[in-house]
Coordinates of C-alpha atoms and ligand atoms in Angstrom, one line a residue:
M1 CA 14.4 -17.9 6.8
E2 CA 17.8 -18.7 5.3
Q3 CA 19.7 -15.7 3.9
T4 CA 21.0 -15.8 0.3
A5 CA 23.6 -13.6 -1.3
R6 CA 21.0 -11.4 -2.9
P7 CA 18.3 -9.8 -0.8
W8 CA 15.2 -12.0 -0.7
W9 CA 13.0 -9.3 -2.4
T10 CA 15.0 -9.4 -5.6
G11 CA 12.4 -10.2 -8.3
A12 CA 9.6 -10.7 -5.7
V13 CA 6.0 -9.9 -6.1
G14 CA 4.0 -9.1 -2.9
Y15 CA 0.4 -9.5 -1.9
E16 CA -1.4 -7.2 0.5
V17 CA -3.6 -8.8 3.1
Y18 CA -6.1 -6.7 5.2
P19 CA -6.5 -9.0 8.1
R20 CA -10.0 -7.9 9.1
S21 CA -11.3 -8.9 5.6
F22 CA -9.3 -11.9 4.5
A23 CA -10.5 -14.9 6.4
D24 CA -12.2 -15.3 9.8
S25 CA -11.2 -18.6 11.5
N26 CA -13.2 -18.2 14.8
G27 CA -16.6 -17.0 13.5
D28 CA -16.7 -13.6 15.2
G29 CA -17.1 -11.8 11.8
V30 CA -13.6 -10.2 11.9
G31 CA -10.7 -11.8 10.0
D32 CA -7.7 -13.0 12.0
L33 CA -4.1 -14.3 11.7
E34 CA -5.2 -17.9 12.0
G35 CA -7.6 -17.3 9.1
I36 CA -4.6 -16.0 7.0
R37 CA -2.6 -19.1 8.0
Q38 CA -5.3 -21.4 6.8
R39 CA -5.4 -19.7 3.4
L40 CA -1.7 -19.6 2.7
D41 CA -2.2 -22.3 0.0
H42 CA -4.1 -19.7 -2.0
L43 CA -1.1 -17.4 -2.1
T44 CA 1.3 -20.2 -3.0
W45 CA -1.0 -21.4 -5.7
L46 CA -1.3 -17.9 -7.1
G47 CA 2.5 -17.6 -7.1
V48 CA 3.3 -14.5 -5.0
D49 CA 6.5 -14.4 -3.0
A50 CA 5.5 -12.3 0.1
L51 CA 2.5 -11.2 2.0
W52 CA 2.2 -7.7 3.6
I53 CA -0.2 -7.8 6.5
T54 CA -1.8 -4.5 7.4
P55 CA -1.9 -3.7 11.2
F56 CA -3.2 -6.4 13.5
Y57 CA -1.9 -4.8 16.7
P58 CA -4.1 -3.9 19.7
S59 CA -6.1 -0.8 18.6
P60 CA -9.4 0.9 19.5
G61 CA -10.0 0.7 15.7
F62 CA -10.9 4.3 15.0
D63 CA -8.9 3.8 11.8
H64 CA -9.3 0.0 11.7
G65 CA -5.8 -0.8 13.0
Y66 CA -3.9 2.3 11.8
D67 CA -4.3 3.6 15.3
V68 CA -1.9 1.4 17.2
A69 CA -2.3 1.2 21.0
D70 CA 0.6 -1.4 21.5
Y71 CA 3.2 -2.0 18.8
T72 CA 4.4 -5.3 20.1
D73 CA 1.3 -7.4 20.6
V74 CA -1.7 -8.8 18.6
A75 CA -5.2 -7.5 19.0
P76 CA -7.4 -10.2 20.6
Q77 CA -9.8 -10.0 17.7
H78 CA -7.0 -10.9 15.3
G79 CA -5.4 -13.6 17.6
T80 CA -2.3 -13.9 19.7
L81 CA 1.5 -13.7 19.3
D82 CA 1.5 -17.5 19.2
D83 CA -0.9 -17.3 16.2
F84 CA 1.5 -14.8 14.6
D85 CA 4.5 -17.2 15.2
R86 CA 2.6 -20.1 13.6
L87 CA 1.6 -17.9 10.6
V88 CA 5.2 -16.9 10.1
A89 CA 6.5 -20.5 10.5
D90 CA 3.9 -21.8 8.0
A91 CA 4.5 -19.0 5.5
H92 CA 8.3 -19.6 5.6
Q93 CA 7.8 -23.3 5.2
R94 CA 6.0 -22.5 1.9
G95 CA 8.8 -20.1 0.9
L96 CA 6.6 -17.0 1.5
R97 CA 8.0 -14.0 3.2
V98 CA 6.1 -12.0 5.7
V99 CA 6.1 -8.2 5.8
V100 CA 4.3 -6.3 8.6
D101 CA 3.0 -2.8 8.7
I102 CA 4.7 -0.3 11.0
V103 CA 2.9 3.0 11.9
P104 CA 5.4 5.5 13.1
N105 CA 3.8 8.8 12.2
H106 CA 1.2 8.5 15.0
T107 CA 0.0 6.2 17.7
S108 CA -3.5 5.7 18.9
S109 CA -4.8 8.1 21.5
H110 CA -5.2 4.9 23.6
H111 CA -1.5 4.2 23.6
A112 CA 0.1 4.3 27.0
W113 CA 2.4 7.2 25.9
F114 CA -0.5 9.4 24.9
R115 CA -2.6 8.5 27.9
S116 CA 0.2 9.7 30.1
A117 CA 1.0 12.8 28.0
L118 CA -2.6 14.1 27.7
G119 CA -3.4 16.7 30.3
D120 CA 0.0 16.6 31.9
R121 CA 2.8 18.9 30.8
D122 CA 5.2 17.1 33.2
S123 CA 4.5 13.6 31.8
E124 CA 7.7 11.8 30.8
F125 CA 5.9 11.1 27.5
R126 CA 4.6 14.6 26.9
D127 CA 7.5 15.2 24.4
H128 CA 6.7 12.1 22.5
Y129 CA 4.0 14.1 20.8
L130 CA 3.7 17.5 19.1
W131 CA 2.1 20.2 21.3
R132 CA 1.7 23.8 20.5
D133 CA 0.1 26.8 22.2
P134 CA -3.0 28.3 20.6
A135 CA -2.9 31.0 18.0
P136 CA -3.5 34.5 19.4
D137 CA -7.3 34.1 18.7
G138 CA -7.3 30.9 20.8
G139 CA -7.7 28.7 17.7
P140 CA -5.3 26.0 16.3
P141 CA -1.6 27.0 16.1
N142 CA -1.5 27.0 12.2
N143 CA -3.6 26.1 9.2
W144 CA -2.7 22.5 8.8
V145 CA -5.6 20.2 8.0
S146 CA -6.2 16.5 8.8
H147 CA -6.4 14.0 5.9
F148 CA -9.7 12.9 7.4
G149 CA -11.4 16.3 7.8
G150 CA -11.0 19.4 10.0
P151 CA -7.9 21.0 11.5
A152 CA -4.8 18.9 12.2
W153 CA -5.0 20.1 15.8
T154 CA -7.2 19.3 18.8
L155 CA -7.2 21.2 22.1
D156 CA -6.0 19.4 25.3
E157 CA -8.2 21.4 27.6
A158 CA -6.4 20.5 30.8
T159 CA -3.1 22.0 29.6
G160 CA -4.4 24.6 27.1
Q161 CA -2.2 23.3 24.3
Y162 CA -3.1 21.6 21.0
W163 CA -1.8 18.3 19.8
C164 CA -1.0 17.7 16.1
H165 CA -2.7 14.9 14.1
L166 CA -2.4 14.6 10.4
F167 CA -5.2 12.0 10.6
L168 CA -7.9 11.6 13.2
P169 CA -7.7 13.3 16.6
E170 CA -7.4 9.8 18.0
Q171 CA -4.2 9.4 16.0
P172 CA -1.8 11.9 17.6
D173 CA 1.4 12.5 15.7
L174 CA 4.7 11.5 17.3
N175 CA 7.5 13.9 17.8
W176 CA 10.4 12.5 15.7
D177 CA 12.8 15.2 17.0
N178 CA 12.6 13.4 20.4
P179 CA 15.4 10.7 20.5
A180 CA 13.3 8.6 22.8
V181 CA 10.8 8.1 20.0
A182 CA 13.5 7.0 17.6
D183 CA 14.9 4.6 20.3
A184 CA 11.5 3.1 20.9
F185 CA 11.0 2.4 17.2
D186 CA 14.4 0.7 16.9
D187 CA 13.2 -1.6 19.6
I188 CA 9.9 -2.2 17.9
L189 CA 11.6 -3.1 14.6
R190 CA 13.9 -5.5 16.5
F191 CA 11.0 -7.1 18.3
W192 CA 9.3 -8.1 15.0
C193 CA 12.6 -9.1 13.3
D194 CA 13.4 -11.3 16.3
R195 CA 10.0 -13.0 15.6
G196 CA 11.1 -13.7 12.1
V197 CA 9.4 -11.0 9.9
D198 CA 11.1 -10.4 6.6
G199 CA 10.2 -6.7 6.2
F200 CA 8.2 -3.7 7.1
R201 CA 5.7 -1.5 5.2
I202 CA 6.1 1.9 6.7
D203 CA 2.8 3.9 7.0
V204 CA 2.9 7.6 6.0
A205 CA 6.7 7.3 5.5
H206 CA 6.8 10.9 4.2
G207 CA 5.1 12.4 7.2
L208 CA 7.3 11.8 10.3
K209 CA 9.3 15.0 10.5
K210 CA 7.6 18.4 10.5
H211 CA 9.3 21.7 9.7
P212 CA 10.5 23.3 13.0
S213 CA 8.8 26.6 12.0
F214 CA 5.3 24.9 12.1
A215 CA 4.5 27.6 9.5
D216 CA 1.1 27.8 7.6
N217 CA 1.0 25.8 4.4
P218 CA 0.2 27.8 1.3
Q219 CA -3.3 27.0 -0.2
P220 CA -2.9 27.9 -3.9
R221 CA -6.1 25.9 -5.0
E222 CA -9.7 25.9 -4.1
P223 CA -11.0 22.4 -3.3
E224 CA -13.4 21.3 -6.0
D225 CA -15.7 19.9 -3.3
P226 CA -15.3 22.0 -0.2
A227 CA -16.8 19.2 1.9
H228 CA -14.4 16.5 0.8
P229 CA -11.4 16.1 3.3
G230 CA -9.2 14.6 0.6
Q231 CA -9.8 17.5 -1.7
I232 CA -9.3 20.1 1.0
F233 CA -6.0 18.3 2.0
G234 CA -5.0 18.4 -1.7
S235 CA -5.7 22.1 -2.0
F236 CA -2.7 22.9 0.1
D237 CA 1.0 22.7 -0.7
H238 CA 2.3 20.6 2.1
L239 CA 5.6 22.5 2.5
Y240 CA 5.8 22.3 6.3
D241 CA 3.9 19.1 7.4
L242 CA 5.1 16.5 4.9
D243 CA 8.2 15.2 3.1
Q244 CA 10.8 17.2 5.0
D245 CA 14.3 16.7 3.8
D246 CA 15.5 15.0 7.0
N247 CA 12.8 12.3 6.9
V248 CA 15.1 10.0 5.1
E249 CA 17.6 10.1 8.0
I250 CA 15.1 8.1 10.0
Y251 CA 15.2 5.4 7.4
R252 CA 19.0 5.5 7.2
R253 CA 18.9 4.6 10.8
W254 CA 16.3 1.9 10.3
N255 CA 18.2 0.4 7.5
A256 CA 21.1 -0.2 9.9
V257 CA 18.7 -1.7 12.4
V258 CA 17.2 -4.3 10.0
R259 CA 20.3 -5.0 8.0
P260 CA 21.6 -7.8 10.3
Y261 CA 18.2 -9.5 9.9
G262 CA 18.1 -9.2 6.1
A263 CA 14.7 -7.5 6.4
M264 CA 13.2 -5.2 3.7
L265 CA 11.9 -1.6 4.3
I266 CA 9.2 -0.5 2.0
G267 CA 7.7 3.0 2.4
E268 CA 4.3 4.3 1.8
V269 CA 5.7 7.5 0.3
G270 CA 2.8 9.8 -0.4
T271 CA 4.8 12.3 -2.5
D272 CA 4.1 12.4 -6.2
E273 CA 7.0 14.4 -7.5
P274 CA 9.4 11.8 -9.1
T275 CA 12.7 13.2 -7.7
R276 CA 11.3 13.6 -4.2
L277 CA 9.9 10.1 -4.3
A278 CA 13.3 8.7 -5.5
R279 CA 15.1 10.1 -2.5
Y280 CA 13.5 7.6 -0.2
S281 CA 14.9 4.6 -2.0
E282 CA 18.5 5.8 -2.5
P283 CA 21.1 3.3 -1.3
G284 CA 21.2 2.9 2.5
I285 CA 17.7 4.3 3.0
L286 CA 14.5 2.4 2.1
H287 CA 14.8 -0.6 -0.1
T288 CA 11.7 0.4 -2.1
G289 CA 8.8 2.9 -1.9
F290 CA 5.3 2.7 -3.1
A291 CA 4.3 5.1 -5.9
L292 CA 0.7 5.7 -4.9
K293 CA -0.7 8.1 -7.4
P294 CA -1.8 5.6 -10.0
A295 CA -3.9 3.8 -7.4
W296 CA -6.0 7.0 -6.9
K297 CA -6.6 7.9 -10.6
E298 CA -9.5 7.1 -12.9
W299 CA -8.7 5.6 -16.3
D300 CA -6.4 8.1 -18.0
P301 CA -3.9 6.2 -20.1
E302 CA -1.8 9.1 -21.3
W303 CA -1.4 10.5 -17.8
L304 CA -0.7 7.1 -16.4
L305 CA 2.0 6.2 -18.9
D306 CA 3.7 9.6 -18.7
Y307 CA 3.7 9.5 -14.9
V308 CA 5.0 5.9 -14.7
Q309 CA 7.8 6.6 -17.1
A310 CA 8.8 9.8 -15.3
V311 CA 8.9 8.1 -11.9
H312 CA 10.8 5.1 -13.3
E313 CA 13.4 7.3 -14.9
A314 CA 14.0 9.1 -11.6
S315 CA 14.2 5.9 -9.7
P316 CA 14.9 2.9 -12.0
N317 CA 14.7 0.2 -9.3
G318 CA 13.3 1.7 -6.2
I319 CA 9.6 1.9 -6.8
S320 CA 7.0 -0.7 -5.9
W321 CA 4.1 -0.2 -8.2
V322 CA 0.4 -0.9 -7.4
T323 CA -2.9 -0.3 -9.1
D324 CA -4.8 -1.1 -5.9
N325 CA -4.6 -1.1 -2.2
H326 CA -6.8 -0.9 0.9
D327 CA -7.2 2.9 0.6
T328 CA -8.5 3.4 -2.9
S329 CA -11.4 2.4 -5.0
R330 CA -10.5 -0.9 -6.8
S331 CA -8.9 -0.3 -10.2
V332 CA -11.6 -2.4 -12.0
S333 CA -14.2 0.1 -10.8
R334 CA -12.0 3.1 -11.5
Y335 CA -11.2 1.8 -15.0
G336 CA -14.8 1.4 -16.1
G337 CA -16.0 -1.7 -14.3
G338 CA -17.0 -5.2 -15.6
P339 CA -14.8 -7.2 -18.1
R340 CA -13.5 -3.9 -19.6
G341 CA -12.3 -2.7 -16.2
I342 CA -10.7 -6.1 -15.5
D343 CA -8.9 -6.1 -18.9
R344 CA -7.6 -2.6 -18.4
S345 CA -6.4 -3.4 -14.9
I346 CA -4.5 -6.5 -15.9
A347 CA -2.9 -4.6 -18.9
V348 CA -1.6 -1.9 -16.5
T349 CA -0.4 -4.5 -14.0
T350 CA 1.5 -6.3 -16.8
L351 CA 3.4 -3.1 -17.6
L352 CA 4.0 -2.3 -13.9
F353 CA 5.4 -5.8 -13.3
A354 CA 8.3 -4.9 -15.8
L355 CA 9.4 -1.8 -13.9
G356 CA 11.5 -3.2 -11.0
G357 CA 10.9 -2.7 -7.3
V358 CA 8.5 -5.1 -5.6
P359 CA 5.1 -4.8 -7.1
F360 CA 2.2 -5.7 -4.9
L361 CA -1.3 -7.2 -5.6
W362 CA -4.1 -6.3 -3.3
E363 CA -6.3 -9.1 -1.9
G364 CA -9.1 -9.8 -4.4
Q365 CA -7.3 -8.1 -7.3
E366 CA -6.5 -11.5 -8.6
L367 CA -10.3 -12.1 -8.9
G368 CA -10.8 -8.9 -10.9
L369 CA -13.1 -7.6 -8.1
D370 CA -14.8 -4.3 -8.4
D371 CA -15.8 -2.2 -5.3
G372 CA -18.2 -4.0 -2.9
I373 CA -21.7 -2.6 -2.4
I374 CA -22.5 -1.4 1.1
A375 CA -25.6 0.2 2.5
A376 CA -25.0 3.8 3.8
T377 CA -26.0 2.6 7.3
D378 CA -23.2 0.0 7.3
L379 CA -20.3 2.2 6.4
E380 CA -17.3 1.8 8.7
D381 CA -14.5 4.1 7.4
P382 CA -14.1 7.3 9.4
V383 CA -13.7 9.2 6.1
S384 CA -17.4 8.5 5.5
T385 CA -18.7 8.3 9.0
R386 CA -17.2 11.6 10.0
N387 CA -17.8 13.5 6.8
D388 CA -21.4 13.3 5.7
G389 CA -21.9 12.0 2.2
V390 CA -18.2 11.6 1.4
K391 CA -17.1 8.4 -0.3
G392 CA -14.7 6.5 1.9
R393 CA -12.5 3.4 1.6
D394 CA -15.0 0.7 2.5
G395 CA -15.8 -0.4 -1.0
T396 CA -12.3 -1.9 -1.5
R397 CA -12.3 -3.4 2.0
T398 CA -15.2 -5.8 1.7
V399 CA -14.4 -9.4 2.6
M400 CA -12.6 -11.8 0.4
P401 CA -15.0 -14.0 -1.5
W402 CA -13.8 -17.5 -1.1
D403 CA -16.9 -19.4 -2.4
D404 CA -20.6 -18.8 -2.9
G405 CA -21.6 -20.2 0.5
H406 CA -22.7 -18.2 3.5
A407 CA -20.9 -14.8 3.6
N408 CA -18.8 -16.0 0.6
G409 CA -17.0 -18.4 2.9
F410 CA -15.3 -15.6 4.8
T411 CA -17.0 -16.2 8.2
T412 CA -19.6 -18.4 9.9
A413 CA -20.9 -15.4 11.8
A414 CA -24.3 -14.0 10.8
R415 CA -22.6 -11.2 8.9
P416 CA -19.0 -9.9 8.4
W417 CA -17.7 -6.8 10.3
L418 CA -18.2 -4.8 7.1
D419 CA -21.6 -5.9 5.9
A420 CA -21.8 -5.7 2.1
H421 CA -23.7 -7.5 -0.7
D422 CA -22.4 -11.0 -1.1
R423 CA -20.4 -11.5 -4.3
P424 CA -21.8 -13.6 -7.2
A425 CA -20.2 -17.1 -7.7
H426 CA -18.1 -16.0 -10.7
Q427 CA -16.2 -13.5 -8.4
T428 CA -15.2 -16.2 -5.9
V429 CA -11.9 -18.0 -5.6
A430 CA -13.6 -21.4 -5.8
A431 CA -15.3 -20.7 -9.1
Q432 CA -12.3 -18.9 -10.7
V433 CA -9.8 -21.6 -9.8
A434 CA -12.0 -24.0 -11.6
D435 CA -12.3 -21.8 -14.7
P436 CA -9.1 -21.5 -16.8
T437 CA -10.5 -18.4 -18.5
S438 CA -11.1 -16.4 -15.3
P439 CA -9.0 -13.4 -14.1
I440 CA -7.2 -15.4 -11.4
H441 CA -5.6 -17.6 -14.1
R442 CA -4.4 -14.6 -16.0
Y443 CA -2.8 -13.2 -12.9
R444 CA -1.3 -16.6 -12.1
D445 CA 0.1 -17.0 -15.6
L446 CA 1.6 -13.5 -15.4
L447 CA 3.2 -14.2 -12.0
R448 CA 4.6 -17.6 -13.3
I449 CA 6.1 -16.1 -16.4
R450 CA 7.6 -13.1 -14.5
S451 CA 9.2 -15.3 -11.9
A452 CA 10.9 -17.4 -14.5
Q453 CA 12.5 -14.4 -16.3
P454 CA 15.3 -12.8 -14.3
A455 CA 15.6 -10.1 -17.0
F456 CA 12.7 -8.4 -15.3
W457 CA 14.9 -7.4 -12.4
E458 CA 18.5 -8.0 -13.6
S459 CA 18.6 -6.3 -17.1
D460 CA 18.7 -2.6 -17.8
L461 CA 15.5 -1.1 -19.0
E462 CA 15.1 0.6 -22.4
W463 CA 11.9 2.3 -23.6
L464 CA 11.3 1.2 -27.2
D465 CA 9.6 3.2 -29.9
V466 CA 5.8 2.8 -30.1
D467 CA 3.6 4.7 -32.5
S468 CA 1.0 5.9 -29.9
P469 CA 1.1 8.3 -26.9
T470 CA -1.2 5.8 -25.1
A471 CA 1.2 2.9 -25.4
R472 CA 4.6 2.0 -24.0
A473 CA 7.1 -0.8 -24.7
V474 CA 9.9 -1.7 -22.4
H475 CA 12.8 -3.9 -23.2
R476 CA 14.9 -5.7 -20.6
G477 CA 17.3 -8.3 -21.8
D478 CA 15.3 -11.0 -23.5
V479 CA 12.0 -9.6 -22.4
V480 CA 9.7 -7.0 -24.0
V481 CA 6.5 -5.8 -22.5
V482 CA 4.2 -3.7 -24.7
A483 CA 1.2 -2.1 -23.1
N484 CA -1.3 -0.5 -25.4
L485 CA -3.8 1.4 -23.2
G486 CA -5.3 3.4 -26.1
P487 CA -8.4 2.8 -28.2
A488 CA -6.5 1.8 -31.5
P489 CA -4.0 -1.0 -32.3
C490 CA -0.3 0.1 -31.9
T491 CA 2.9 -1.2 -33.2
A492 CA 6.1 -1.4 -31.1
T493 CA 9.5 -1.7 -32.8
L494 CA 11.2 -4.7 -31.3
P495 CA 15.0 -5.1 -31.2
P496 CA 16.4 -7.5 -33.8
G497 CA 15.8 -11.1 -33.0
R498 CA 13.1 -13.7 -32.9
W499 CA 10.4 -12.8 -30.4
T500 CA 7.3 -14.6 -29.4
V501 CA 4.3 -13.5 -27.3
V502 CA 4.0 -15.6 -24.2
F503 CA 1.3 -13.7 -22.4
A504 CA -1.4 -11.4 -23.7
S505 CA -3.4 -9.8 -21.0
R506 CA -6.8 -10.2 -22.7
T507 CA -6.9 -11.8 -26.1
G508 CA -4.1 -14.2 -26.8
I509 CA -1.4 -13.8 -29.4
T510 CA -1.0 -10.8 -31.7
L511 CA 2.5 -10.8 -33.1
D512 CA 4.0 -9.6 -36.3
H513 CA 7.5 -11.0 -36.4
A514 CA 8.7 -8.9 -39.3
E515 CA 7.6 -5.4 -38.2
G516 CA 7.4 -5.6 -34.5
T517 CA 4.6 -6.4 -32.2
I518 CA 1.1 -5.2 -33.0
V519 CA -1.0 -5.0 -29.9
V520 CA -4.7 -4.6 -29.9
P521 CA -6.4 -1.8 -27.8
E522 CA -6.3 -2.1 -24.0
E523 CA -4.0 -5.0 -23.9
A524 CA -0.5 -5.7 -22.8
A525 CA 1.7 -8.4 -24.3
L526 CA 4.7 -10.0 -22.8
V527 CA 7.2 -11.0 -25.5
L528 CA 10.3 -13.2 -25.1
E529 CA 13.3 -13.6 -27.3
F530 CA 13.9 -17.2 -28.2
Ligands
NOJ601 C1 -2.1 5.1 5.3 C2 -2.9 3.9 5.4 O1 -2.8 3.1 4.3 C3 -4.3 4.3 5.7 O2 -5.2 3.2 5.7 C4 -4.4 5.0 7.1 O3 -5.7 5.4 7.3 C5 -3.4 6.2 7.1 N1 -2.1 5.9 6.5 C6 -3.2 6.6 8.5 O4 -2.5 5.7 9.2

């Protein structure tokens, strides 16, 4: 697409698409690139600027695409490279940018590099991965654990060494101290840039480098639930396996690779500490990074607002905010479910839209979806299937409900790949588009108003006085956003001038011109100077 003086992502809002679950064009029960292409009008109608497509590359699917067996092709179940080219061309014709996912922390165990490296110390690809001798007792070389349960090490019996995997054993971690790995990824980035992509979402961006000592991580906490892999992982301080200082040097290099193409780099930066997070989006490194913690939290307004403000202050323009993604329970469910969960979720999104970066919506968020309901026997996520009784990520990944026909219009197959209860009519795109009071219209209004107000990304941000710890008001140029997430009305003191509410996330207008803006509980208001 044509380059402008400012990067294309200035002021943009993205939309995350999980290709397996978005739209199935060929009736095999699994979504595909052609299905996405056929639904692009939905995205332009909604008013987003870019789509991020999670991995669609050849993969054995142990982690549903995040185990990549070939970085420069399309999995047959998702289509072909020609389908990809058509999708990009059609998206560009509509003014939509296309961001693809890149998975550099690990490959699939089916990748040609790992197939060659496994069982052969002399393989030219052995050093693409992280191998260590056993501990003196023959066990794993250190106490690192996998996000998905068990040790982060599996024994390669033929060579007597362990390979490192911060996720499944079928997702062996790459060795980013090997220059050949870095060279290969430069080529992968160029391959997709040459096909016209506008950016990359970088999976586990904080995980690539490991500390050379491979020392044990301290475990200062007991996991609340000793069977839950996420809690076990969280009970360690990840001093040696994550967020190493020199990670950012990889992205400095990538920045130079993508710069001639005008492509964006957005990192999944799974570090919560505001100043550590900020390092990833300093000039010349990533253009923006996701702050993920809010997407994992239950409804806790005071925590949320304190965290958001602290992260924003450390990184005023470098954060991409989300309430939802393909890894977490949907915010509507986490925030109490039903109309209340929807109201809370839109109120939070309204505030996050004022905080710079490139905020993203997750497919189905615009419908106010809660988590899908799946029978225990139909679960697909390895977090559940490999850890008995543990809640995994399937609830958020159920298929997009387009209408109230067969399988909600997602597929003509008997059932979708992830079999869940069909959604009722009022949760479908068709019904909500026809109903101006539905969540999709509130999201659409918010997107329309934001895109018409450059102050959202051009003007400095000031936190205004608000008379409640569960509310925040931000002022940027001729825009104020007041988010009252608490249980009582709050008043924000507006700068002098004439202000009017143009968007109220749930009720309509609640403005007191003389004193400031009074916002009712669990609502956010967008106020413009006129
Ligand atoms: C983060 C991705 O969002 C998640 O879906 C995946 O399982 C892990 N990284 C491992 O690639």
